[in-house]
Structure formats: C-alpha cells, structure tokens
C-alpha cells in the first residue's frame, strides 16, 4: 500500500471512526483502525463489535493494500503534523507503515488486516432515504432532555424505538420517567419492517457525523434481513463545499427487546 492524503482530511476521518474504537478488549485488533485502499480512495474502519464505522477519503493511491494501526498512536501523530500532504507506505515484511509529512517521519507497526472483523456494507433490502436535516434534527431533539438521576435500566431504556408506518419514521426514547418522541418523513413507504430498537449511542453518532455530511444528500437507512443490524449511510460534501470525506457507513447491532405501544402518542418499555 502506497498513497498520499491531506492531513486535514485524514484527521477528520480518524475522528469519525475513532469513536468506535475500544481500548478495553481482549482482541488487540479492536484497538486498531483499518486502513485500506478502495480504488482511488482511502478507507478507514473501526469497530467494537456493536458499532462499526467506515469512512472513505479522497487519496492519491499508487499501490493497493490494507493494514490495521493502533488508533491512538496514529491519531496523535496525524494531529501533531502540519496541514500538508501525508505520504503513507506499507512495509509488508515488518507489518508496519511509514508516514511522512513535511519534515516529520514515523514508522508505526500494525496488525494484519485479515484479523480485523468484517463490517457489513450493504444488506439485501433496498435502503430508505431520509433528508439529512430532518434526520439530524430529530436525533438532536430526541437527546435534548436534561439528564435524570441514575436508576437501574433495562436494555430497552438504553435504546431508541424506531417505528416505520408508511412513509413516516417515528423515534421514541424514555428514561423510565419521561418520553421523547420525534417524527420525520422518508423518501417512500416502508413495508414488512416492524419496530426496532437502535442503541442510543448509535443514533447519537449518526447525528454527530451528519453535521459534516452533504445537506442535499439524504441519509440512507437499511435493516438487515435477519433484523439484527441497521446501516446508516451518509454522503460527504464536495470539495467545493469544504468536505473532508466522501462517504461514511455506520452499522449498529439492534437491541433485542420491545417497546409496547399503549396509545398513539406514547410508548412504554416492557
């Protein structure tokens, strides 16, 4: 693998996928970020086995390849160099990457990419689309309640109920005392998909990343056939708009629980 990428773009990409990195895992590769080439793009990926985030950046790719590098070490180095072009070259013999930027140079040892867990990219279902502004606004307002005193919480209380009804999408969350409900419109009607529960952290990440996405491009949602995962796809801004990434995919495990609907305007966890 040999390529060049702008420092500011790589820094932004690492900040996006870095939120999925875990530092307390029995699998050392989960503390790493996967770097791989994808045609003329650099793909960054990280996962904690519950959330997986992939980010594609524009790059000048000379040779293809893939390797995982320690997330913290790589991020610290990238953030410490000037905003210029970073040249990266993988040394297969030592399983390391040589990085150069201006007068700075470093070699970081990694782990073979084959040990990195597979992150689903697309399911068999046709994705639904939601306007980026509506999706981000609904998620932001959903988490706008002030914190309540801690109490023992079941798994449904750590997630957000996502309910499809025709071309309408309803998000509902509760801490056991209060209920927050937000509704938005999809690009088309949804059939044969029951209500699902998405971890609140996953939707919070979608809202955060969506702030950097192209406001004119919709957010794609896709539920796996097994109904155990959901994929969110966001398209980045063009270079003329100051965009730093091309595309971000966030795949999240779903919570295996139910919200029981007692009346149209409220839901309670069971």
PDB file of C-alpha atoms in Angstrom:
ATOM      1  CA  UNK A   1       0.000   0.000   0.000  1.00  0.00           C
ATOM      2  CA  UNK A   2       1.374   3.388  -1.030  1.00  0.00           C
ATOM      3  CA  UNK A   3      -0.716   6.551  -1.120  1.00  0.00           C
ATOM      4  CA  UNK A   4      -0.948  10.249  -0.286  1.00  0.00           C
ATOM      5  CA  UNK A   5      -3.729  12.015   1.621  1.00  0.00           C
ATOM      6  CA  UNK A   6      -4.253  15.501   3.025  1.00  0.00           C
ATOM      7  CA  UNK A   7      -3.571  15.844   6.751  1.00  0.00           C
ATOM      8  CA  UNK A   8      -6.835  17.673   7.499  1.00  0.00           C
ATOM      9  CA  UNK A   9      -8.895  15.003   5.717  1.00  0.00           C
ATOM     10  CA  UNK A  10      -7.127  12.132   7.462  1.00  0.00           C
ATOM     11  CA  UNK A  11      -7.504  13.857  10.820  1.00  0.00           C
ATOM     12  CA  UNK A  12     -11.252  14.289  10.274  1.00  0.00           C
ATOM     13  CA  UNK A  13     -11.635  10.681   9.136  1.00  0.00           C
ATOM     14  CA  UNK A  14      -9.801   9.376  12.195  1.00  0.00           C
ATOM     15  CA  UNK A  15     -12.028  11.455  14.484  1.00  0.00           C
ATOM     16  CA  UNK A  16     -15.122   9.944  12.835  1.00  0.00           C
ATOM     17  CA  UNK A  17     -14.152   6.280  13.073  1.00  0.00           C
ATOM     18  CA  UNK A  18     -12.204   6.680  16.322  1.00  0.00           C
ATOM     19  CA  UNK A  19     -15.412   6.829  18.365  1.00  0.00           C
ATOM     20  CA  UNK A  20     -15.970   3.133  17.586  1.00  0.00           C
ATOM     21  CA  UNK A  21     -12.544   2.054  18.839  1.00  0.00           C
ATOM     22  CA  UNK A  22     -12.419   0.184  22.133  1.00  0.00           C
ATOM     23  CA  UNK A  23      -9.386   0.327  24.406  1.00  0.00           C
ATOM     24  CA  UNK A  24     -10.507  -2.395  26.812  1.00  0.00           C
ATOM     25  CA  UNK A  25     -10.867  -5.504  24.699  1.00  0.00           C
ATOM     26  CA  UNK A  26      -9.359  -8.962  24.767  1.00  0.00           C
ATOM     27  CA  UNK A  27      -8.863  -8.618  20.988  1.00  0.00           C
ATOM     28  CA  UNK A  28      -5.916  -6.266  20.324  1.00  0.00           C
ATOM     29  CA  UNK A  29      -7.105  -5.608  16.756  1.00  0.00           C
ATOM     30  CA  UNK A  30     -10.211  -3.830  18.113  1.00  0.00           C
ATOM     31  CA  UNK A  31      -7.903  -1.083  19.406  1.00  0.00           C
ATOM     32  CA  UNK A  32      -6.719  -0.533  15.844  1.00  0.00           C
ATOM     33  CA  UNK A  33      -8.100   1.277  12.819  1.00  0.00           C
ATOM     34  CA  UNK A  34      -8.176  -0.495   9.473  1.00  0.00           C
ATOM     35  CA  UNK A  35      -6.562   1.408   6.594  1.00  0.00           C
ATOM     36  CA  UNK A  36      -7.227   0.003   3.134  1.00  0.00           C
ATOM     37  CA  UNK A  37      -7.363   1.222  -0.441  1.00  0.00           C
ATOM     38  CA  UNK A  38     -10.650   1.257  -2.362  1.00  0.00           C
ATOM     39  CA  UNK A  39      -9.993   2.288  -5.963  1.00  0.00           C
ATOM     40  CA  UNK A  40      -8.856   5.933  -5.682  1.00  0.00           C
ATOM     41  CA  UNK A  41      -9.955   6.295  -2.055  1.00  0.00           C
ATOM     42  CA  UNK A  42      -8.569   5.527   1.391  1.00  0.00           C
ATOM     43  CA  UNK A  43     -10.960   3.605   3.618  1.00  0.00           C
ATOM     44  CA  UNK A  44     -10.767   3.881   7.414  1.00  0.00           C
ATOM     45  CA  UNK A  45     -12.746   1.465   9.578  1.00  0.00           C
ATOM     46  CA  UNK A  46     -13.157   0.750  13.290  1.00  0.00           C
ATOM     47  CA  UNK A  47     -15.495  -1.411  15.341  1.00  0.00           C
ATOM     48  CA  UNK A  48     -16.198  -2.503  18.905  1.00  0.00           C
ATOM     49  CA  UNK A  49     -18.397  -5.399  17.636  1.00  0.00           C
ATOM     50  CA  UNK A  50     -21.545  -3.414  18.497  1.00  0.00           C
ATOM     51  CA  UNK A  51     -20.946  -0.380  16.277  1.00  0.00           C
ATOM     52  CA  UNK A  52     -18.844  -0.367  13.117  1.00  0.00           C
ATOM     53  CA  UNK A  53     -17.909   2.851  11.316  1.00  0.00           C
ATOM     54  CA  UNK A  54     -16.294   3.081   7.873  1.00  0.00           C
ATOM     55  CA  UNK A  55     -15.140   6.336   6.292  1.00  0.00           C
ATOM     56  CA  UNK A  56     -13.881   6.899   2.733  1.00  0.00           C
ATOM     57  CA  UNK A  57     -11.423   9.720   1.979  1.00  0.00           C
ATOM     58  CA  UNK A  58     -10.060  11.055  -1.276  1.00  0.00           C
ATOM     59  CA  UNK A  59      -6.445   9.981  -1.835  1.00  0.00           C
ATOM     60  CA  UNK A  60      -3.771   9.503  -4.485  1.00  0.00           C
ATOM     61  CA  UNK A  61      -3.358   5.720  -4.500  1.00  0.00           C
ATOM     62  CA  UNK A  62      -0.248   4.255  -6.131  1.00  0.00           C
ATOM     63  CA  UNK A  63      -0.320   0.710  -4.712  1.00  0.00           C
ATOM     64  CA  UNK A  64      -3.190  -1.161  -3.089  1.00  0.00           C
ATOM     65  CA  UNK A  65      -3.058  -2.814   0.306  1.00  0.00           C
ATOM     66  CA  UNK A  66      -4.519  -2.952   3.814  1.00  0.00           C
ATOM     67  CA  UNK A  67      -3.258  -2.909   7.394  1.00  0.00           C
ATOM     68  CA  UNK A  68      -4.539  -2.033  10.859  1.00  0.00           C
ATOM     69  CA  UNK A  69      -2.699   0.507  13.012  1.00  0.00           C
ATOM     70  CA  UNK A  70      -3.103   1.468  16.705  1.00  0.00           C
ATOM     71  CA  UNK A  71      -5.834   4.109  16.763  1.00  0.00           C
ATOM     72  CA  UNK A  72      -4.448   6.343  19.488  1.00  0.00           C
ATOM     73  CA  UNK A  73      -0.861   6.323  18.205  1.00  0.00           C
ATOM     74  CA  UNK A  74      -1.922   7.050  14.615  1.00  0.00           C
ATOM     75  CA  UNK A  75      -4.354   9.809  15.618  1.00  0.00           C
ATOM     76  CA  UNK A  76      -1.807  11.534  17.863  1.00  0.00           C
ATOM     77  CA  UNK A  77       0.810  11.517  15.099  1.00  0.00           C
ATOM     78  CA  UNK A  78      -1.559  12.834  12.420  1.00  0.00           C
ATOM     79  CA  UNK A  79      -2.793  15.628  14.687  1.00  0.00           C
ATOM     80  CA  UNK A  80       0.770  16.672  15.531  1.00  0.00           C
ATOM     81  CA  UNK A  81       1.966  17.253  11.950  1.00  0.00           C
ATOM     82  CA  UNK A  82       1.279  20.350   9.818  1.00  0.00           C
ATOM     83  CA  UNK A  83      -1.673  20.618   7.430  1.00  0.00           C
ATOM     84  CA  UNK A  84       0.169  19.263   4.410  1.00  0.00           C
ATOM     85  CA  UNK A  85       0.156  16.075   2.357  1.00  0.00           C
ATOM     86  CA  UNK A  86       0.889  12.836   4.226  1.00  0.00           C
ATOM     87  CA  UNK A  87       2.668  10.051   2.334  1.00  0.00           C
ATOM     88  CA  UNK A  88       1.994   6.521   3.564  1.00  0.00           C
ATOM     89  CA  UNK A  89       3.784   3.339   2.525  1.00  0.00           C
ATOM     90  CA  UNK A  90       3.238  -0.132   3.968  1.00  0.00           C
ATOM     91  CA  UNK A  91       6.261  -2.336   4.669  1.00  0.00           C
ATOM     92  CA  UNK A  92       4.938  -5.883   4.324  1.00  0.00           C
ATOM     93  CA  UNK A  93       7.991  -7.553   5.843  1.00  0.00           C
ATOM     94  CA  UNK A  94       7.617  -5.749   9.178  1.00  0.00           C
ATOM     95  CA  UNK A  95       3.822  -5.237   9.028  1.00  0.00           C
ATOM     96  CA  UNK A  96       4.300  -1.513   9.539  1.00  0.00           C
ATOM     97  CA  UNK A  97       3.518   1.767   7.787  1.00  0.00           C
ATOM     98  CA  UNK A  98       5.994   4.538   7.063  1.00  0.00           C
ATOM     99  CA  UNK A  99       4.432   8.000   7.330  1.00  0.00           C
ATOM    100  CA  UNK A 100       5.976  11.233   6.086  1.00  0.00           C
ATOM    101  CA  UNK A 101       4.670  14.772   6.314  1.00  0.00           C
ATOM    102  CA  UNK A 102       6.889  17.804   5.720  1.00  0.00           C
ATOM    103  CA  UNK A 103       9.992  17.185   7.869  1.00  0.00           C
ATOM    104  CA  UNK A 104       8.255  14.628  10.099  1.00  0.00           C
ATOM    105  CA  UNK A 105       8.598  10.874   9.620  1.00  0.00           C
ATOM    106  CA  UNK A 106       7.477   7.871  11.653  1.00  0.00           C
ATOM    107  CA  UNK A 107       7.087   4.098  11.393  1.00  0.00           C
ATOM    108  CA  UNK A 108       4.071   2.523  13.101  1.00  0.00           C
ATOM    109  CA  UNK A 109       3.767  -1.237  13.496  1.00  0.00           C
ATOM    110  CA  UNK A 110       0.344  -2.750  12.906  1.00  0.00           C
ATOM    111  CA  UNK A 111      -1.669  -5.969  12.772  1.00  0.00           C
ATOM    112  CA  UNK A 112      -2.594  -7.880   9.622  1.00  0.00           C
ATOM    113  CA  UNK A 113      -5.863  -6.687   8.087  1.00  0.00           C
ATOM    114  CA  UNK A 114      -7.154 -10.280   7.879  1.00  0.00           C
ATOM    115  CA  UNK A 115      -7.629 -10.259  11.666  1.00  0.00           C
ATOM    116  CA  UNK A 116      -9.970  -7.250  11.538  1.00  0.00           C
ATOM    117  CA  UNK A 117     -13.679  -8.153  11.955  1.00  0.00           C
ATOM    118  CA  UNK A 118     -15.824  -7.847   8.843  1.00  0.00           C
ATOM    119  CA  UNK A 119     -18.178  -4.832   8.829  1.00  0.00           C
ATOM    120  CA  UNK A 120     -21.323  -5.262   6.775  1.00  0.00           C
ATOM    121  CA  UNK A 121     -21.572  -2.737   3.940  1.00  0.00           C
ATOM    122  CA  UNK A 122     -24.988  -3.384   2.406  1.00  0.00           C
ATOM    123  CA  UNK A 123     -27.902  -5.677   3.158  1.00  0.00           C
ATOM    124  CA  UNK A 124     -30.291  -7.349   0.760  1.00  0.00           C
ATOM    125  CA  UNK A 125     -33.041  -4.823   1.485  1.00  0.00           C
ATOM    126  CA  UNK A 126     -33.495  -1.703  -0.623  1.00  0.00           C
ATOM    127  CA  UNK A 127     -32.424   1.286   1.531  1.00  0.00           C
ATOM    128  CA  UNK A 128     -34.846   4.035   2.564  1.00  0.00           C
ATOM    129  CA  UNK A 129     -33.835   7.662   2.500  1.00  0.00           C
ATOM    130  CA  UNK A 130     -34.433  10.491   4.930  1.00  0.00           C
ATOM    131  CA  UNK A 131     -33.464  14.133   4.401  1.00  0.00           C
ATOM    132  CA  UNK A 132     -30.223  14.770   6.271  1.00  0.00           C
ATOM    133  CA  UNK A 133     -31.564  17.893   8.015  1.00  0.00           C
ATOM    134  CA  UNK A 134     -34.683  16.082   9.209  1.00  0.00           C
ATOM    135  CA  UNK A 135     -32.779  13.048  10.448  1.00  0.00           C
ATOM    136  CA  UNK A 136     -30.180  15.120  12.303  1.00  0.00           C
ATOM    137  CA  UNK A 137     -32.837  17.454  13.756  1.00  0.00           C
ATOM    138  CA  UNK A 138     -34.942  14.538  15.008  1.00  0.00           C
ATOM    139  CA  UNK A 139     -31.953  12.831  16.637  1.00  0.00           C
ATOM    140  CA  UNK A 140     -30.689  16.054  18.237  1.00  0.00           C
ATOM    141  CA  UNK A 141     -34.069  16.928  19.730  1.00  0.00           C
ATOM    142  CA  UNK A 142     -34.532  13.366  20.917  1.00  0.00           C
ATOM    143  CA  UNK A 143     -31.422  13.640  23.105  1.00  0.00           C
ATOM    144  CA  UNK A 144     -32.116  17.198  24.289  1.00  0.00           C
ATOM    145  CA  UNK A 145     -33.742  16.186  27.594  1.00  0.00           C
ATOM    146  CA  UNK A 146     -31.681  17.078  30.682  1.00  0.00           C
ATOM    147  CA  UNK A 147     -30.128  14.102  32.498  1.00  0.00           C
ATOM    148  CA  UNK A 148     -32.105  12.340  35.211  1.00  0.00           C
ATOM    149  CA  UNK A 149     -30.706  10.702  38.356  1.00  0.00           C
ATOM    150  CA  UNK A 150     -29.288   7.295  37.602  1.00  0.00           C
ATOM    151  CA  UNK A 151     -31.507   4.282  38.112  1.00  0.00           C
ATOM    152  CA  UNK A 152     -31.296   0.604  37.170  1.00  0.00           C
ATOM    153  CA  UNK A 153     -32.180   0.481  33.477  1.00  0.00           C
ATOM    154  CA  UNK A 154     -33.155  -2.403  31.239  1.00  0.00           C
ATOM    155  CA  UNK A 155     -31.827  -2.703  27.713  1.00  0.00           C
ATOM    156  CA  UNK A 156     -34.899  -1.074  26.110  1.00  0.00           C
ATOM    157  CA  UNK A 157     -34.187   2.094  28.111  1.00  0.00           C
ATOM    158  CA  UNK A 158     -30.704   2.353  26.585  1.00  0.00           C
ATOM    159  CA  UNK A 159     -32.114   2.405  23.065  1.00  0.00           C
ATOM    160  CA  UNK A 160     -34.411   4.344  20.773  1.00  0.00           C
ATOM    161  CA  UNK A 161     -37.572   2.842  19.342  1.00  0.00           C
ATOM    162  CA  UNK A 162     -37.607   3.258  15.549  1.00  0.00           C
ATOM    163  CA  UNK A 163     -41.100   2.720  14.165  1.00  0.00           C
ATOM    164  CA  UNK A 164     -41.991   2.660  10.457  1.00  0.00           C
ATOM    165  CA  UNK A 165     -45.519   3.487   9.329  1.00  0.00           C
ATOM    166  CA  UNK A 166     -45.925   4.071   5.612  1.00  0.00           C
ATOM    167  CA  UNK A 167     -43.537   6.861   4.668  1.00  0.00           C
ATOM    168  CA  UNK A 168     -43.257   8.124   8.242  1.00  0.00           C
ATOM    169  CA  UNK A 169     -40.460   7.391  10.673  1.00  0.00           C
ATOM    170  CA  UNK A 170     -41.042   7.800  14.412  1.00  0.00           C
ATOM    171  CA  UNK A 171     -38.241   7.866  17.006  1.00  0.00           C
ATOM    172  CA  UNK A 172     -39.100   7.421  20.678  1.00  0.00           C
ATOM    173  CA  UNK A 173     -36.894   7.223  23.770  1.00  0.00           C
ATOM    174  CA  UNK A 174     -37.545   7.118  27.506  1.00  0.00           C
ATOM    175  CA  UNK A 175     -35.545   7.047  30.708  1.00  0.00           C
ATOM    176  CA  UNK A 176     -38.411   5.463  32.635  1.00  0.00           C
ATOM    177  CA  UNK A 177     -39.814   8.809  33.791  1.00  0.00           C
ATOM    178  CA  UNK A 178     -40.119  10.886  30.626  1.00  0.00           C
ATOM    179  CA  UNK A 179     -40.827  10.196  26.983  1.00  0.00           C
ATOM    180  CA  UNK A 180     -39.427  11.971  23.934  1.00  0.00           C
ATOM    181  CA  UNK A 181     -40.977  11.369  20.502  1.00  0.00           C
ATOM    182  CA  UNK A 182     -39.868  12.793  17.142  1.00  0.00           C
ATOM    183  CA  UNK A 183     -41.314  12.112  13.697  1.00  0.00           C
ATOM    184  CA  UNK A 184     -39.939  12.627  10.188  1.00  0.00           C
ATOM    185  CA  UNK A 185     -40.741  11.634   6.607  1.00  0.00           C
ATOM    186  CA  UNK A 186     -38.943   9.042   4.447  1.00  0.00           C
ATOM    187  CA  UNK A 187     -38.441   9.096   0.692  1.00  0.00           C
ATOM    188  CA  UNK A 188     -41.039   6.336   0.244  1.00  0.00           C
ATOM    189  CA  UNK A 189     -43.261   3.894   2.132  1.00  0.00           C
ATOM    190  CA  UNK A 190     -41.736   1.054   4.168  1.00  0.00           C
ATOM    191  CA  UNK A 191     -43.343  -2.379   4.266  1.00  0.00           C
ATOM    192  CA  UNK A 192     -42.785  -5.553   6.298  1.00  0.00           C
ATOM    193  CA  UNK A 193     -40.468  -3.926   8.852  1.00  0.00           C
ATOM    194  CA  UNK A 194     -41.674  -3.967  12.471  1.00  0.00           C
ATOM    195  CA  UNK A 195     -40.497  -1.558  15.140  1.00  0.00           C
ATOM    196  CA  UNK A 196     -36.821  -1.943  16.052  1.00  0.00           C
ATOM    197  CA  UNK A 197     -34.703  -0.603  18.902  1.00  0.00           C
ATOM    198  CA  UNK A 198     -31.433   1.110  17.990  1.00  0.00           C
ATOM    199  CA  UNK A 199     -28.820   1.816  20.684  1.00  0.00           C
ATOM    200  CA  UNK A 200     -28.968   5.493  21.654  1.00  0.00           C
ATOM    201  CA  UNK A 201     -25.213   5.794  21.170  1.00  0.00           C
ATOM    202  CA  UNK A 202     -25.555   4.735  17.529  1.00  0.00           C
ATOM    203  CA  UNK A 203     -28.140   7.420  16.748  1.00  0.00           C
ATOM    204  CA  UNK A 204     -26.060   9.996  18.598  1.00  0.00           C
ATOM    205  CA  UNK A 205     -23.126   9.131  16.319  1.00  0.00           C
ATOM    206  CA  UNK A 206     -25.348   9.420  13.236  1.00  0.00           C
ATOM    207  CA  UNK A 207     -26.419  12.883  14.409  1.00  0.00           C
ATOM    208  CA  UNK A 208     -22.803  13.923  15.043  1.00  0.00           C
ATOM    209  CA  UNK A 209     -21.477  12.652  11.706  1.00  0.00           C
ATOM    210  CA  UNK A 210     -24.495  14.032   9.866  1.00  0.00           C
ATOM    211  CA  UNK A 211     -23.398  17.536  10.767  1.00  0.00           C
ATOM    212  CA  UNK A 212     -20.413  17.083   8.432  1.00  0.00           C
ATOM    213  CA  UNK A 213     -22.407  15.427   5.619  1.00  0.00           C
ATOM    214  CA  UNK A 214     -23.821  16.993   2.472  1.00  0.00           C
ATOM    215  CA  UNK A 215     -27.123  18.676   3.442  1.00  0.00           C
ATOM    216  CA  UNK A 216     -28.502  17.995  -0.050  1.00  0.00           C
ATOM    217  CA  UNK A 217     -27.906  14.220   0.123  1.00  0.00           C
ATOM    218  CA  UNK A 218     -30.326  12.032   2.134  1.00  0.00           C
ATOM    219  CA  UNK A 219     -29.300   9.618   4.866  1.00  0.00           C
ATOM    220  CA  UNK A 220     -29.833   6.014   3.772  1.00  0.00           C
ATOM    221  CA  UNK A 221     -31.260   3.512   6.277  1.00  0.00           C
ATOM    222  CA  UNK A 222     -31.201  -0.237   5.710  1.00  0.00           C
ATOM    223  CA  UNK A 223     -32.214  -3.045   8.086  1.00  0.00           C
ATOM    224  CA  UNK A 224     -30.609  -6.467   7.666  1.00  0.00           C
ATOM    225  CA  UNK A 225     -32.778  -9.378   6.587  1.00  0.00           C
ATOM    226  CA  UNK A 226     -32.121 -11.030   9.968  1.00  0.00           C
ATOM    227  CA  UNK A 227     -33.326  -7.790  11.634  1.00  0.00           C
ATOM    228  CA  UNK A 228     -30.307  -7.734  13.928  1.00  0.00           C
ATOM    229  CA  UNK A 229     -28.422  -4.809  12.342  1.00  0.00           C
ATOM    230  CA  UNK A 230     -29.138  -1.410  10.834  1.00  0.00           C
ATOM    231  CA  UNK A 231     -26.968   0.556   8.412  1.00  0.00           C
ATOM    232  CA  UNK A 232     -26.829   4.345   8.090  1.00  0.00           C
ATOM    233  CA  UNK A 233     -25.070   5.801   5.036  1.00  0.00           C
ATOM    234  CA  UNK A 234     -24.098   9.472   4.805  1.00  0.00           C
ATOM    235  CA  UNK A 235     -22.503  11.211   1.812  1.00  0.00           C
ATOM    236  CA  UNK A 236     -19.882  13.889   2.395  1.00  0.00           C
ATOM    237  CA  UNK A 237     -19.771  17.384   0.974  1.00  0.00           C
ATOM    238  CA  UNK A 238     -17.978  18.067  -2.289  1.00  0.00           C
ATOM    239  CA  UNK A 239     -14.511  19.591  -2.359  1.00  0.00           C
ATOM    240  CA  UNK A 240     -16.025  22.919  -3.365  1.00  0.00           C
ATOM    241  CA  UNK A 241     -18.017  22.916  -0.119  1.00  0.00           C
ATOM    242  CA  UNK A 242     -15.012  22.164   2.063  1.00  0.00           C
ATOM    243  CA  UNK A 243     -15.863  18.488   2.510  1.00  0.00           C
ATOM    244  CA  UNK A 244     -13.320  16.220   4.176  1.00  0.00           C
ATOM    245  CA  UNK A 245     -14.799  12.757   3.455  1.00  0.00           C
ATOM    246  CA  UNK A 246     -16.609  11.056   0.587  1.00  0.00           C
ATOM    247  CA  UNK A 247     -18.869   8.665   2.468  1.00  0.00           C
ATOM    248  CA  UNK A 248     -19.495   7.250   5.954  1.00  0.00           C
ATOM    249  CA  UNK A 249     -21.256   3.962   6.763  1.00  0.00           C
ATOM    250  CA  UNK A 250     -22.329   3.241  10.332  1.00  0.00           C
ATOM    251  CA  UNK A 251     -23.527  -0.291  11.113  1.00  0.00           C
ATOM    252  CA  UNK A 252     -25.089  -0.951  14.513  1.00  0.00           C
ATOM    253  CA  UNK A 253     -26.398  -4.017  16.280  1.00  0.00           C
ATOM    254  CA  UNK A 254     -30.058  -3.771  17.273  1.00  0.00           C
ATOM    255  CA  UNK A 255     -31.362  -4.320  20.792  1.00  0.00           C
ATOM    256  CA  UNK A 256     -33.417  -7.495  21.122  1.00  0.00           C
ATOM    257  CA  UNK A 257     -36.322  -6.084  23.147  1.00  0.00           C
ATOM    258  CA  UNK A 258     -39.717  -4.475  22.642  1.00  0.00           C
ATOM    259  CA  UNK A 259     -41.452  -1.180  23.290  1.00  0.00           C
ATOM    260  CA  UNK A 260     -45.146  -1.809  23.882  1.00  0.00           C
ATOM    261  CA  UNK A 261     -47.437   0.876  22.441  1.00  0.00           C
ATOM    262  CA  UNK A 262     -50.209   1.807  24.873  1.00  0.00           C
ATOM    263  CA  UNK A 263     -51.637   4.719  22.861  1.00  0.00           C
ATOM    264  CA  UNK A 264     -50.670   6.560  19.654  1.00  0.00           C
ATOM    265  CA  UNK A 265     -48.774   9.339  21.420  1.00  0.00           C
ATOM    266  CA  UNK A 266     -46.819   7.278  23.923  1.00  0.00           C
ATOM    267  CA  UNK A 267     -44.861   4.069  24.307  1.00  0.00           C
ATOM    268  CA  UNK A 268     -43.548   2.335  27.368  1.00  0.00           C
ATOM    269  CA  UNK A 269     -40.796  -0.268  27.643  1.00  0.00           C
ATOM    270  CA  UNK A 270     -41.724  -3.796  28.526  1.00  0.00           C
TER     271      UNK A 270
END
